[in-house]
Amino acid sequence: MQTKKKLNFQVQNLSGMETLECTVDQLIMAGWV
């Protein structure tokens, strides 16, 4: 159970980082355009 919670947190953190990276990419794209 503890491992599952840790894994879930890791996946959520990865999703958050991915979303943040995507947002930064969009901002850079908007800057270039």
mmCIF file with all atom_site columns, C-alpha atoms in Angstrom:
data_model
loop_
_atom_site.group_PDB
_atom_site.id
_atom_site.type_symbol
_atom_site.label_atom_id
_atom_site.label_alt_id
_atom_site.label_comp_id
_atom_site.label_asym_id
_atom_site.label_entity_id
_atom_site.label_seq_id
_atom_site.pdbx_PDB_ins_code
_atom_site.Cartn_x
_atom_site.Cartn_y
_atom_site.Cartn_z
_atom_site.occupancy
_atom_site.B_iso_or_equiv
_atom_site.pdbx_formal_charge
_atom_site.auth_seq_id
_atom_site.auth_comp_id
_atom_site.auth_asym_id
_atom_site.auth_atom_id
_atom_site.pdbx_PDB_model_num
ATOM 1  C CA . MET A 1 1  ? 0.000 0.000  0.000   1.00 0.00 ? 1  MET A CA 1
ATOM 2  C CA . GLN A 1 2  ? 2.780 2.408  0.921   1.00 0.00 ? 2  GLN A CA 1
ATOM 3  C CA . THR A 1 3  ? 4.653 1.568  -2.268  1.00 0.00 ? 3  THR A CA 1
ATOM 4  C CA . LYS A 1 4  ? 1.512 2.093  -4.321  1.00 0.00 ? 4  LYS A CA 1
ATOM 5  C CA . LYS A 1 5  ? 1.007 5.530  -2.758  1.00 0.00 ? 5  LYS A CA 1
ATOM 6  C CA . LYS A 1 6  ? 4.633 6.425  -3.450  1.00 0.00 ? 6  LYS A CA 1
ATOM 7  C CA . LEU A 1 7  ? 4.330 5.249  -7.062  1.00 0.00 ? 7  LEU A CA 1
ATOM 8  C CA . ASN A 1 8  ? 1.103 7.230  -7.473  1.00 0.00 ? 8  ASN A CA 1
ATOM 9  C CA . PHE A 1 9  ? 2.863 10.346 -6.178  1.00 0.00 ? 9  PHE A CA 1
ATOM 10 C CA . GLN A 1 10 ? 5.764 9.771  -8.554  1.00 0.00 ? 10 GLN A CA 1
ATOM 11 C CA . VAL A 1 11 ? 3.393 9.466  -11.531 1.00 0.00 ? 11 VAL A CA 1
ATOM 12 C CA . GLN A 1 12 ? 1.501 12.584 -10.472 1.00 0.00 ? 12 GLN A CA 1
ATOM 13 C CA . ASN A 1 13 ? 4.773 14.485 -10.123 1.00 0.00 ? 13 ASN A CA 1
ATOM 14 C CA . LEU A 1 14 ? 5.820 13.336 -13.596 1.00 0.00 ? 14 LEU A CA 1
ATOM 15 C CA . SER A 1 15 ? 2.480 14.489 -15.021 1.00 0.00 ? 15 SER A CA 1
ATOM 16 C CA . GLY A 1 16 ? 2.912 17.858 -13.328 1.00 0.00 ? 16 GLY A CA 1
ATOM 17 C CA . MET A 1 17 ? 6.408 18.268 -14.767 1.00 0.00 ? 17 MET A CA 1
ATOM 18 C CA . GLU A 1 18 ? 5.179 17.258 -18.212 1.00 0.00 ? 18 GLU A CA 1
ATOM 19 C CA . THR A 1 19 ? 2.328 19.768 -18.045 1.00 0.00 ? 19 THR A CA 1
ATOM 20 C CA . LEU A 1 20 ? 4.702 22.493 -16.873 1.00 0.00 ? 20 LEU A CA 1
ATOM 21 C CA . GLU A 1 21 ? 7.139 21.702 -19.681 1.00 0.00 ? 21 GLU A CA 1
ATOM 22 C CA . CYS A 1 22 ? 4.281 21.786 -22.196 1.00 0.00 ? 22 CYS A CA 1
ATOM 23 C CA . THR A 1 23 ? 3.167 25.186 -20.883 1.00 0.00 ? 23 THR A CA 1
ATOM 24 C CA . VAL A 1 24 ? 6.704 26.562 -21.132 1.00 0.00 ? 24 VAL A CA 1
ATOM 25 C CA . ASP A 1 25 ? 6.939 25.248 -24.697 1.00 0.00 ? 25 ASP A CA 1
ATOM 26 C CA . GLN A 1 26 ? 3.680 27.020 -25.564 1.00 0.00 ? 26 GLN A CA 1
ATOM 27 C CA . LEU A 1 27 ? 4.978 30.270 -24.023 1.00 0.00 ? 27 LEU A CA 1
ATOM 28 C CA . ILE A 1 28 ? 8.184 30.013 -26.068 1.00 0.00 ? 28 ILE A CA 1
ATOM 29 C CA . MET A 1 29 ? 6.133 29.308 -29.198 1.00 0.00 ? 29 MET A CA 1
ATOM 30 C CA . ALA A 1 30 ? 3.958 32.365 -28.503 1.00 0.00 ? 30 ALA A CA 1
ATOM 31 C CA . GLY A 1 31 ? 7.118 34.432 -28.007 1.00 0.00 ? 31 GLY A CA 1
ATOM 32 C CA . TRP A 1 32 ? 8.573 33.290 -31.323 1.00 0.00 ? 32 TRP A CA 1
ATOM 33 C CA . VAL A 1 33 ? 5.260 33.947 -33.110 1.00 0.00 ? 33 VAL A CA 1
#
